[in-house]
PDB file of C-alpha atoms and ligand atoms in Angstrom:
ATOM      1  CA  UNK A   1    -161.323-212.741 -27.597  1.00 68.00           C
ATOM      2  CA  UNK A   2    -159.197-215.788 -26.778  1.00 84.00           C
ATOM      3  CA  UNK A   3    -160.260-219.142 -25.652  1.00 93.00           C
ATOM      4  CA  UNK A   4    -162.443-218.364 -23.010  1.00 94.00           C
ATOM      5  CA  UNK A   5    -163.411-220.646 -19.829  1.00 95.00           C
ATOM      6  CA  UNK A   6    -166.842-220.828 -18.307  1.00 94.00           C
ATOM      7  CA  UNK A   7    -166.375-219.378 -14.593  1.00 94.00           C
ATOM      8  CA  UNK A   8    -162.397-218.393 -15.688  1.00 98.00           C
ATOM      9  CA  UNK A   9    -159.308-220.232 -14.328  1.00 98.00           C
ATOM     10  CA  UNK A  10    -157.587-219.444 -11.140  1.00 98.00           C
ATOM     11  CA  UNK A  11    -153.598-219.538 -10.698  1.00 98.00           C
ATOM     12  CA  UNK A  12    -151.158-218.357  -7.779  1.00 98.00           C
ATOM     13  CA  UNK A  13    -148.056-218.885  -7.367  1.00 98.00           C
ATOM     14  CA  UNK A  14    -146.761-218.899  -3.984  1.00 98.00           C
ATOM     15  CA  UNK A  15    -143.331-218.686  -2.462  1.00 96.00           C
ATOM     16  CA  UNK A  16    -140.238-217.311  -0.302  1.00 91.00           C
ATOM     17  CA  UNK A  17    -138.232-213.869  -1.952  1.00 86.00           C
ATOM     18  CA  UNK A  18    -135.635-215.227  -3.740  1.00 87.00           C
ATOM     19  CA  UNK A  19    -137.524-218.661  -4.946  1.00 90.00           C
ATOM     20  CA  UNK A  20    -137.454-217.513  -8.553  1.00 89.00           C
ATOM     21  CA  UNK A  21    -141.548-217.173  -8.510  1.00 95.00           C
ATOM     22  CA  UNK A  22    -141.151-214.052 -11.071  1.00 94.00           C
ATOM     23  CA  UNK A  23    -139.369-215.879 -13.495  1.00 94.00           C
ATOM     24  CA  UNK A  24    -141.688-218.744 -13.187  1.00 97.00           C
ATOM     25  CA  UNK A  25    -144.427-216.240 -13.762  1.00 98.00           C
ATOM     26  CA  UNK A  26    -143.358-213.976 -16.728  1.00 97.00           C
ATOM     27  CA  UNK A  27    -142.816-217.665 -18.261  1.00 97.00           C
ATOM     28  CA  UNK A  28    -146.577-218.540 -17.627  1.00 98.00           C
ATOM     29  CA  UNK A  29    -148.131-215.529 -18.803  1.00 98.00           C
ATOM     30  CA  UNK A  30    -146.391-215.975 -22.126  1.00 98.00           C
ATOM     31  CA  UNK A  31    -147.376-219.675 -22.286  1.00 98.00           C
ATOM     32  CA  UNK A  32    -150.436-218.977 -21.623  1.00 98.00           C
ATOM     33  CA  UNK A  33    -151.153-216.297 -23.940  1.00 98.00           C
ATOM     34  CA  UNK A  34    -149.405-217.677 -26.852  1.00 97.00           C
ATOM     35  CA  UNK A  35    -152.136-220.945 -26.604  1.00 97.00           C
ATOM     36  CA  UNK A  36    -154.615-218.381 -26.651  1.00 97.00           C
ATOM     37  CA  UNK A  37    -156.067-217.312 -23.087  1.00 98.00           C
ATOM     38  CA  UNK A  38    -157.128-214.042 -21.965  1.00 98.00           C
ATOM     39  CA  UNK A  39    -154.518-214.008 -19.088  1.00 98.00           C
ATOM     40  CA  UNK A  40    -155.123-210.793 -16.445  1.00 98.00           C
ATOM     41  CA  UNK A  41    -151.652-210.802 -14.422  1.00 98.00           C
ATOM     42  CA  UNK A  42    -151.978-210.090 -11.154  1.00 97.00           C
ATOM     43  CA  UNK A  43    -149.757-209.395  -7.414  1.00 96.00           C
ATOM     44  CA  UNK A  44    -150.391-208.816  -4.343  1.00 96.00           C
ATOM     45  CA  UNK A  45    -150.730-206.629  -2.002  1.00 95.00           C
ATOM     46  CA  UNK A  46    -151.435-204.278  -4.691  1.00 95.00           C
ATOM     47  CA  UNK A  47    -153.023-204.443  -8.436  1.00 94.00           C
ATOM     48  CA  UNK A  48    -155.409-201.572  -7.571  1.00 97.00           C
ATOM     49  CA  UNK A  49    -155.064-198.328  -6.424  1.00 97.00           C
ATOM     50  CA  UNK A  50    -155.947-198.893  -2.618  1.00 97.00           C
ATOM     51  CA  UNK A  51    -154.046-202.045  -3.094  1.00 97.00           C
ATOM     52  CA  UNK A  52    -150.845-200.226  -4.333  1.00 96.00           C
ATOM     53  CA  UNK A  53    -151.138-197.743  -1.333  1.00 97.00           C
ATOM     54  CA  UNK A  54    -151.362-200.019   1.588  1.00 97.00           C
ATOM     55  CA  UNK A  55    -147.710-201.819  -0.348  1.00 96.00           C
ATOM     56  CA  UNK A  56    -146.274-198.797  -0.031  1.00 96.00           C
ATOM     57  CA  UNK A  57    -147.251-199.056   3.727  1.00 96.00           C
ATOM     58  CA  UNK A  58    -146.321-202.741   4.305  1.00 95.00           C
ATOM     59  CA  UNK A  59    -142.917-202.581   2.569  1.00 91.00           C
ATOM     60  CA  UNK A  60    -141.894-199.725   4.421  1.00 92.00           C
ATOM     61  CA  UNK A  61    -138.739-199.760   6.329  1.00 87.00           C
ATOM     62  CA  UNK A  62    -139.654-197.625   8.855  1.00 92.00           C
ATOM     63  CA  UNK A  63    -142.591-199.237   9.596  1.00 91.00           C
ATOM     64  CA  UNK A  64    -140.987-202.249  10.767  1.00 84.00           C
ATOM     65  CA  UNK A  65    -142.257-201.984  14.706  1.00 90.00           C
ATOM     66  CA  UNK A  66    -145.545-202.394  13.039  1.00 94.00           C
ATOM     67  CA  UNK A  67    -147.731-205.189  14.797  1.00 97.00           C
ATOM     68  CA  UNK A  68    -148.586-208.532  12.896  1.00 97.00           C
ATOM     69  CA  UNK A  69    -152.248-208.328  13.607  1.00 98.00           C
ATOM     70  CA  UNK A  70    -152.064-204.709  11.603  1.00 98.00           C
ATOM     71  CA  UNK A  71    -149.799-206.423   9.008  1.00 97.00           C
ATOM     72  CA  UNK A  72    -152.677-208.944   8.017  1.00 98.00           C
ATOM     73  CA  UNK A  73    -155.451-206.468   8.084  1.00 98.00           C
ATOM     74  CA  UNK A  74    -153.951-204.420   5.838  1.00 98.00           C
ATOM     75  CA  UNK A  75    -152.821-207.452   3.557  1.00 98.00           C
ATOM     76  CA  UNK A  76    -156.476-208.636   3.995  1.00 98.00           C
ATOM     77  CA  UNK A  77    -157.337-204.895   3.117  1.00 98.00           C
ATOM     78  CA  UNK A  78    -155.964-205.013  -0.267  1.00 98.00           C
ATOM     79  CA  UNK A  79    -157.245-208.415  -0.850  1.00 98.00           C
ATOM     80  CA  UNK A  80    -160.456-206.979  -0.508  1.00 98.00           C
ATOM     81  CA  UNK A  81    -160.025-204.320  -3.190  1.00 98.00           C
ATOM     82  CA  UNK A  82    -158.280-206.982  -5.572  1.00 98.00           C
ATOM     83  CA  UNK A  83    -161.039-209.575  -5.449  1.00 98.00           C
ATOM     84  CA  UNK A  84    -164.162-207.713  -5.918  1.00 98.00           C
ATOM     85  CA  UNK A  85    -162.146-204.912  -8.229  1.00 98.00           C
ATOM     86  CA  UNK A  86    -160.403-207.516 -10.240  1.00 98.00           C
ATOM     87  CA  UNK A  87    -160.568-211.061  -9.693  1.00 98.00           C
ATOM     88  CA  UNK A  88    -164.000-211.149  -9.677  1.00 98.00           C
ATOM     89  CA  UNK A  89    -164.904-209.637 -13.371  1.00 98.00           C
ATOM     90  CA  UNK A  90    -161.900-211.366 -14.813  1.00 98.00           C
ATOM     91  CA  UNK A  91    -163.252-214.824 -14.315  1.00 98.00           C
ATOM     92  CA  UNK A  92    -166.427-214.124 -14.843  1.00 98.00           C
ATOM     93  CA  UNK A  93    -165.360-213.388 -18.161  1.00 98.00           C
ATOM     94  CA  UNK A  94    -163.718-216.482 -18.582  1.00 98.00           C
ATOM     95  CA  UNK A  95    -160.113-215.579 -18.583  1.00 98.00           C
ATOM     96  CA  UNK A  96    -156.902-216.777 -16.947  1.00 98.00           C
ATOM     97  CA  UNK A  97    -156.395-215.192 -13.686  1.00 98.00           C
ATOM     98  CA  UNK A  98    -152.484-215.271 -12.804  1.00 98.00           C
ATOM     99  CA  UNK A  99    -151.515-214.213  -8.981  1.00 98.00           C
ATOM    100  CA  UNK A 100    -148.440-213.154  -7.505  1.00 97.00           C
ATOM    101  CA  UNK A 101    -148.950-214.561  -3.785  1.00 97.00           C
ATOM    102  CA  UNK A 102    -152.830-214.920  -2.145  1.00 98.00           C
ATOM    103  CA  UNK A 103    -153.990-216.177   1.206  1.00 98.00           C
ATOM    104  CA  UNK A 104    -151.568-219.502   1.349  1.00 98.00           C
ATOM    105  CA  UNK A 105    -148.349-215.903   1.839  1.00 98.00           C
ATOM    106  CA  UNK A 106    -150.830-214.448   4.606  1.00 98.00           C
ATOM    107  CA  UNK A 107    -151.273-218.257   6.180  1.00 98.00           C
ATOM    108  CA  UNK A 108    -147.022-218.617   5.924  1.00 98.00           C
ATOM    109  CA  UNK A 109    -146.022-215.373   6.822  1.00 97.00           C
ATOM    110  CA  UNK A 110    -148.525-213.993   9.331  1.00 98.00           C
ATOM    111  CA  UNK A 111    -149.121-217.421  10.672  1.00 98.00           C
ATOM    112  CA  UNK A 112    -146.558-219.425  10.628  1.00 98.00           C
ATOM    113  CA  UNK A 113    -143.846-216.851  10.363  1.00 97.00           C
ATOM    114  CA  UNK A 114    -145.531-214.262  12.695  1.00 97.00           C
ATOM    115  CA  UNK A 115    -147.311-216.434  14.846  1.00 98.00           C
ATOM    116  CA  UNK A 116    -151.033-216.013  14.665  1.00 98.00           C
ATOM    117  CA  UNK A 117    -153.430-218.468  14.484  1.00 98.00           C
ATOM    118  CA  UNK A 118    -154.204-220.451  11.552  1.00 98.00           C
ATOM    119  CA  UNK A 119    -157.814-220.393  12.865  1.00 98.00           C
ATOM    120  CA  UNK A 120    -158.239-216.623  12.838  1.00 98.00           C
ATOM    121  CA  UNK A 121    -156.459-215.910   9.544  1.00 98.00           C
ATOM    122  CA  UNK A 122    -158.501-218.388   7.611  1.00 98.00           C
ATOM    123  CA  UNK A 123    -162.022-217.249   8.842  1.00 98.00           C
ATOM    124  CA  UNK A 124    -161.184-213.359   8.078  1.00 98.00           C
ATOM    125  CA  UNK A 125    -159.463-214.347   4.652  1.00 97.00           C
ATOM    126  CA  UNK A 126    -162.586-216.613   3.638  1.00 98.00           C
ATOM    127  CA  UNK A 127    -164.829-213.015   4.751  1.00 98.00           C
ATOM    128  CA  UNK A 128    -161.858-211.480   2.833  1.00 98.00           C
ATOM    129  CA  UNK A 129    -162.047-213.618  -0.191  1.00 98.00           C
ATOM    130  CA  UNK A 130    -165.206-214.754  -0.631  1.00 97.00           C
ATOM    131  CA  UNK A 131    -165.449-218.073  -2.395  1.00 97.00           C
ATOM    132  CA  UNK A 132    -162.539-217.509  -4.646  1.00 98.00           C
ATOM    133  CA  UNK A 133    -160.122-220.133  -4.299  1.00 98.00           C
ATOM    134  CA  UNK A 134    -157.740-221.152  -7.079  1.00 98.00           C
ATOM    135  CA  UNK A 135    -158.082-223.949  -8.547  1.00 98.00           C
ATOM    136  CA  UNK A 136    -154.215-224.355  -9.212  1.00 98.00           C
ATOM    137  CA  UNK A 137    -151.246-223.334  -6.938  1.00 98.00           C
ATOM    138  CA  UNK A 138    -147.600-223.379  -7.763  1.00 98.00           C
ATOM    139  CA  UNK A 139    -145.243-223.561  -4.683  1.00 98.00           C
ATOM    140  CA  UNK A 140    -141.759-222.380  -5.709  1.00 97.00           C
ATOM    141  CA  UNK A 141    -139.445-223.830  -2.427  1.00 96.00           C
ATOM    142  CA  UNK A 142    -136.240-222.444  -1.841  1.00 90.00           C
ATOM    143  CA  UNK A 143    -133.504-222.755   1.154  1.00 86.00           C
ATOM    144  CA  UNK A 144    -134.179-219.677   3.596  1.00 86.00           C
ATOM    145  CA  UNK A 145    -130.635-218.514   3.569  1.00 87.00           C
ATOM    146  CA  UNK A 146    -130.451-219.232  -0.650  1.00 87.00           C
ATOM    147  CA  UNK A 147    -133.505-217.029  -1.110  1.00 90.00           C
ATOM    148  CA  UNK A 148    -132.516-214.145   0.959  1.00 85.00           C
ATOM    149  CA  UNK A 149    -129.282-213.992  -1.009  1.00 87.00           C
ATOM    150  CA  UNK A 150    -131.092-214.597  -3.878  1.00 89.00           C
ATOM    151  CA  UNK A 151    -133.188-211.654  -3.513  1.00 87.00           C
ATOM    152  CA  UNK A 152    -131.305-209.072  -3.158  1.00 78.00           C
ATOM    153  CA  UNK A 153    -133.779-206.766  -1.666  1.00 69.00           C
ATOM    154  CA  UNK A 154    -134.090-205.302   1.773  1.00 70.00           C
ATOM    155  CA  UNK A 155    -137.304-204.332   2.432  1.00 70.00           C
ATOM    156  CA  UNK A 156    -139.448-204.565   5.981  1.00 71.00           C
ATOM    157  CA  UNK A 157    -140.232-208.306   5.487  1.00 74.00           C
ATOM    158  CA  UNK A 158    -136.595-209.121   4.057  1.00 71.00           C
ATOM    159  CA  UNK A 159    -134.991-207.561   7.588  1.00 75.00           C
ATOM    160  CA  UNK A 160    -136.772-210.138   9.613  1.00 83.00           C
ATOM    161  CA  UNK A 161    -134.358-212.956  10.994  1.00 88.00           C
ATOM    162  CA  UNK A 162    -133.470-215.910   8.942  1.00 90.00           C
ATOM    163  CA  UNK A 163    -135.793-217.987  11.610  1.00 94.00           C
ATOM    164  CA  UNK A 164    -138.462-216.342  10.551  1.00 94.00           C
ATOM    165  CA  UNK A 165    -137.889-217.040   6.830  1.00 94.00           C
ATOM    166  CA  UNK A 166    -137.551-220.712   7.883  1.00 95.00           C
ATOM    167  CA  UNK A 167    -140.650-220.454   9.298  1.00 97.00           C
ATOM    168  CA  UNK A 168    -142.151-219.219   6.691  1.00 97.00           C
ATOM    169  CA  UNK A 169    -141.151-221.928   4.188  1.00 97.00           C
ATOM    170  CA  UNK A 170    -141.650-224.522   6.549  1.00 97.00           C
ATOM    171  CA  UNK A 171    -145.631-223.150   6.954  1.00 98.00           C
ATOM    172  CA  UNK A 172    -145.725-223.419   2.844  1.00 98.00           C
ATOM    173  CA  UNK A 173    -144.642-226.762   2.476  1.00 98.00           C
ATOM    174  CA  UNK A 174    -147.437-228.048   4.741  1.00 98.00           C
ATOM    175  CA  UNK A 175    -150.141-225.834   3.735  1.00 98.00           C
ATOM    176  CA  UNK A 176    -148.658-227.843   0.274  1.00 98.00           C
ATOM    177  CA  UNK A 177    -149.445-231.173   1.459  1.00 98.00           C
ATOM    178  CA  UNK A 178    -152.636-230.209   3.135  1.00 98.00           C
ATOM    179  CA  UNK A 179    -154.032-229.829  -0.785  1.00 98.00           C
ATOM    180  CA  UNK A 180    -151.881-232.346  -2.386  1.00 98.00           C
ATOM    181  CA  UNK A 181    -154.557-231.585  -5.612  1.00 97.00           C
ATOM    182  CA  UNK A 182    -154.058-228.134  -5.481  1.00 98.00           C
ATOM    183  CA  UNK A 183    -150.285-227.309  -5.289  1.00 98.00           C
ATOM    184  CA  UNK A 184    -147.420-228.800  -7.474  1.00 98.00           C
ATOM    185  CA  UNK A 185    -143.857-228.290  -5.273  1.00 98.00           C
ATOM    186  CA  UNK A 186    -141.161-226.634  -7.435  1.00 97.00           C
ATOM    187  CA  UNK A 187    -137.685-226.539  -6.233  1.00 95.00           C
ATOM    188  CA  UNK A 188    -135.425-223.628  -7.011  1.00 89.00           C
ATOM    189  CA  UNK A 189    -132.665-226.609  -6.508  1.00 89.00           C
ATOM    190  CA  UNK A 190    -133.588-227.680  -9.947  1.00 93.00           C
ATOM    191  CA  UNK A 191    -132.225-225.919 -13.003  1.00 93.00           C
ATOM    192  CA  UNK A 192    -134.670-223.232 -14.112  1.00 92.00           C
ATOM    193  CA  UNK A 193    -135.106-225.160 -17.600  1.00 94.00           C
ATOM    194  CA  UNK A 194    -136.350-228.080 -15.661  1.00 96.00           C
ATOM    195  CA  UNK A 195    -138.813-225.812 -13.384  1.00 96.00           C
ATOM    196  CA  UNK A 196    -140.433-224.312 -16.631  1.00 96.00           C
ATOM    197  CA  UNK A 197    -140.896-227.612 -18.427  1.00 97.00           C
ATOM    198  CA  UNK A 198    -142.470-228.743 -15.420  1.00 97.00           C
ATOM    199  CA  UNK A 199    -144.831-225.127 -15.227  1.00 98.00           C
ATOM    200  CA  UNK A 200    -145.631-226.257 -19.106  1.00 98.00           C
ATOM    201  CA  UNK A 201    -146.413-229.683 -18.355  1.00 98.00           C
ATOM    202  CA  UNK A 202    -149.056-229.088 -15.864  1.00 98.00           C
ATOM    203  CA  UNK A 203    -150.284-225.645 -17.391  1.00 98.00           C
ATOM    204  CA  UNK A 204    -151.040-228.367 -20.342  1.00 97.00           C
ATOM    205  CA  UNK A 205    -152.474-230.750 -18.249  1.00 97.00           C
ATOM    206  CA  UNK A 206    -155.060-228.687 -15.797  1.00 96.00           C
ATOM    207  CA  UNK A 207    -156.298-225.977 -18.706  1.00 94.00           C
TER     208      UNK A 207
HETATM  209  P1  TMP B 301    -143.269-209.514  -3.162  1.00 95.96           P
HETATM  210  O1  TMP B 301    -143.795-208.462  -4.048  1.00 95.96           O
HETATM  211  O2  TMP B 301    -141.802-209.699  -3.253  1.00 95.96           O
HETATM  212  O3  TMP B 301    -143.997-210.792  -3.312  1.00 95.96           O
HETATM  213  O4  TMP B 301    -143.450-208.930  -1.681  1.00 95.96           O
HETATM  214  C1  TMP B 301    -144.559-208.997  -0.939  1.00 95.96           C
HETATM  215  C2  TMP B 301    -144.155-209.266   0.495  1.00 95.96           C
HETATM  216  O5  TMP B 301    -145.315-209.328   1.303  1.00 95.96           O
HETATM  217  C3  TMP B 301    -143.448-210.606   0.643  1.00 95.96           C
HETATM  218  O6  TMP B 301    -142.345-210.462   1.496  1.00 95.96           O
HETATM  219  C4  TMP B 301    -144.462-211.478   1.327  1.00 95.96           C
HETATM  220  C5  TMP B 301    -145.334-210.510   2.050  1.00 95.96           C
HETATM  221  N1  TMP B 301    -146.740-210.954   2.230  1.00 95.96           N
HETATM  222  C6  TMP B 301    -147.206-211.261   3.497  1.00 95.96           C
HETATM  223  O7  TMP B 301    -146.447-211.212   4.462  1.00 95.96           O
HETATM  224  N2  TMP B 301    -148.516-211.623   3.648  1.00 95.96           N
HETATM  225  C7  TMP B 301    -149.396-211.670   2.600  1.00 95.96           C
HETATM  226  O8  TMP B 301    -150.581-211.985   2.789  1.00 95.96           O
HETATM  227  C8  TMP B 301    -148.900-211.349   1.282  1.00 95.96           C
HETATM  228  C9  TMP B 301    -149.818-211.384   0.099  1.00 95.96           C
HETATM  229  C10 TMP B 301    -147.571-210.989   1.144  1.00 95.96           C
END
């Protein structure tokens, strides 16, 4: 059973590839769990069957003349699936809902990155969405260029220009002091020990 919370509790943790967010993650999950929460781990796009097909269609290499506007409705697409399939019931039963990257990644990348309107992309994400906001938000920042190396990968997203990665983690650190409340600022510049104490601290603090 766990230590249930009335209405659940609602993390994501938000970032540019190569910021270290999985790390961060895997360390949460085990926190959490081993103080007792019923923790349902979480990414998107994906996490449910629809979810895991339209990835398969965003990462896609040979996709990468795809439009922006058809980026975020498919992103939305899965978020669709993923709230009412699995958000939803998890907090209702009062567990610990852990998510790899929400709406603040469609708001940075499609917005600020891609260049569509804040405007539009938060009234189709709140349709999207419904009222499920989290309550708590870690921001894992790391250098453009440092991330990309970082990462490794080369996937669609990954192949777009170091501009638009700057971009990108420029549109996260002000969507991160629009809702000082709801975001705590890690840097990957600080040694990872330091990052998880601070992940502990305030995983301590808000639950
Ligand atoms: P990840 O599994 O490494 O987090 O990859 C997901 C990719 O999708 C990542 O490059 C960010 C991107 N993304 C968006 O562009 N918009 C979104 O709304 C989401 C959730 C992810």
């Amino acid at each position: 059973m766990g230590k249930r919370i009335k209405g659940g509790y609602f993390i994501t943790f938000e970032g540019a590839e190569g910021s270290g967010k999985s790390t961060q993650i895997r360390f949460a999950v085990r926190l959490l769990k081993r103080k007792g929460y019923p923790v349902v781990l979480l990414r998107e796009p994906g996490g449910t069957a629809a979810g895991e097909a339209v990835r398969k269609i965003l990462l896609d290499r040979k996709l990468h003349r795809m439009k922006v506007e058809t980026e975020l409705l498919l992103y939305l697409a899965a978020r669709a699936e993923l709230v009412r399939q699995k958000i939803e019931p998890a907090l209702r039963q009062g567990k610990v809902v852990v998510l790899d990257r929400y709406e603040d990644s469609t708001l940075a990348y499609q917005g600020f990155g891609g260049g569509l309107p804040l405007r539009v992309i938060r009234s189709l994400s709140r349709f999207t969405r419904g009222h499920f906001v989290p309550q708590l938000t870690f921001l894992l920042d790391v250098g453009s260029r440092e991330g990309l190396r970082r990462s490794g990968r080369r996937d669609r997203v990954e192949q777009k220009p170091v501009s638009f990665h700057e971009r990108v983690r420029k549109g996260f650190l002000q969507l991160a002091r629009r809702e000082p409340r709801r975001f705590v600022v890690l840097s990957s510049r600080e040694p990872i020990a330091r990052v998880r104490k601070k992940v502990e601290e305030v995983l301590s603090a808000r639950l």
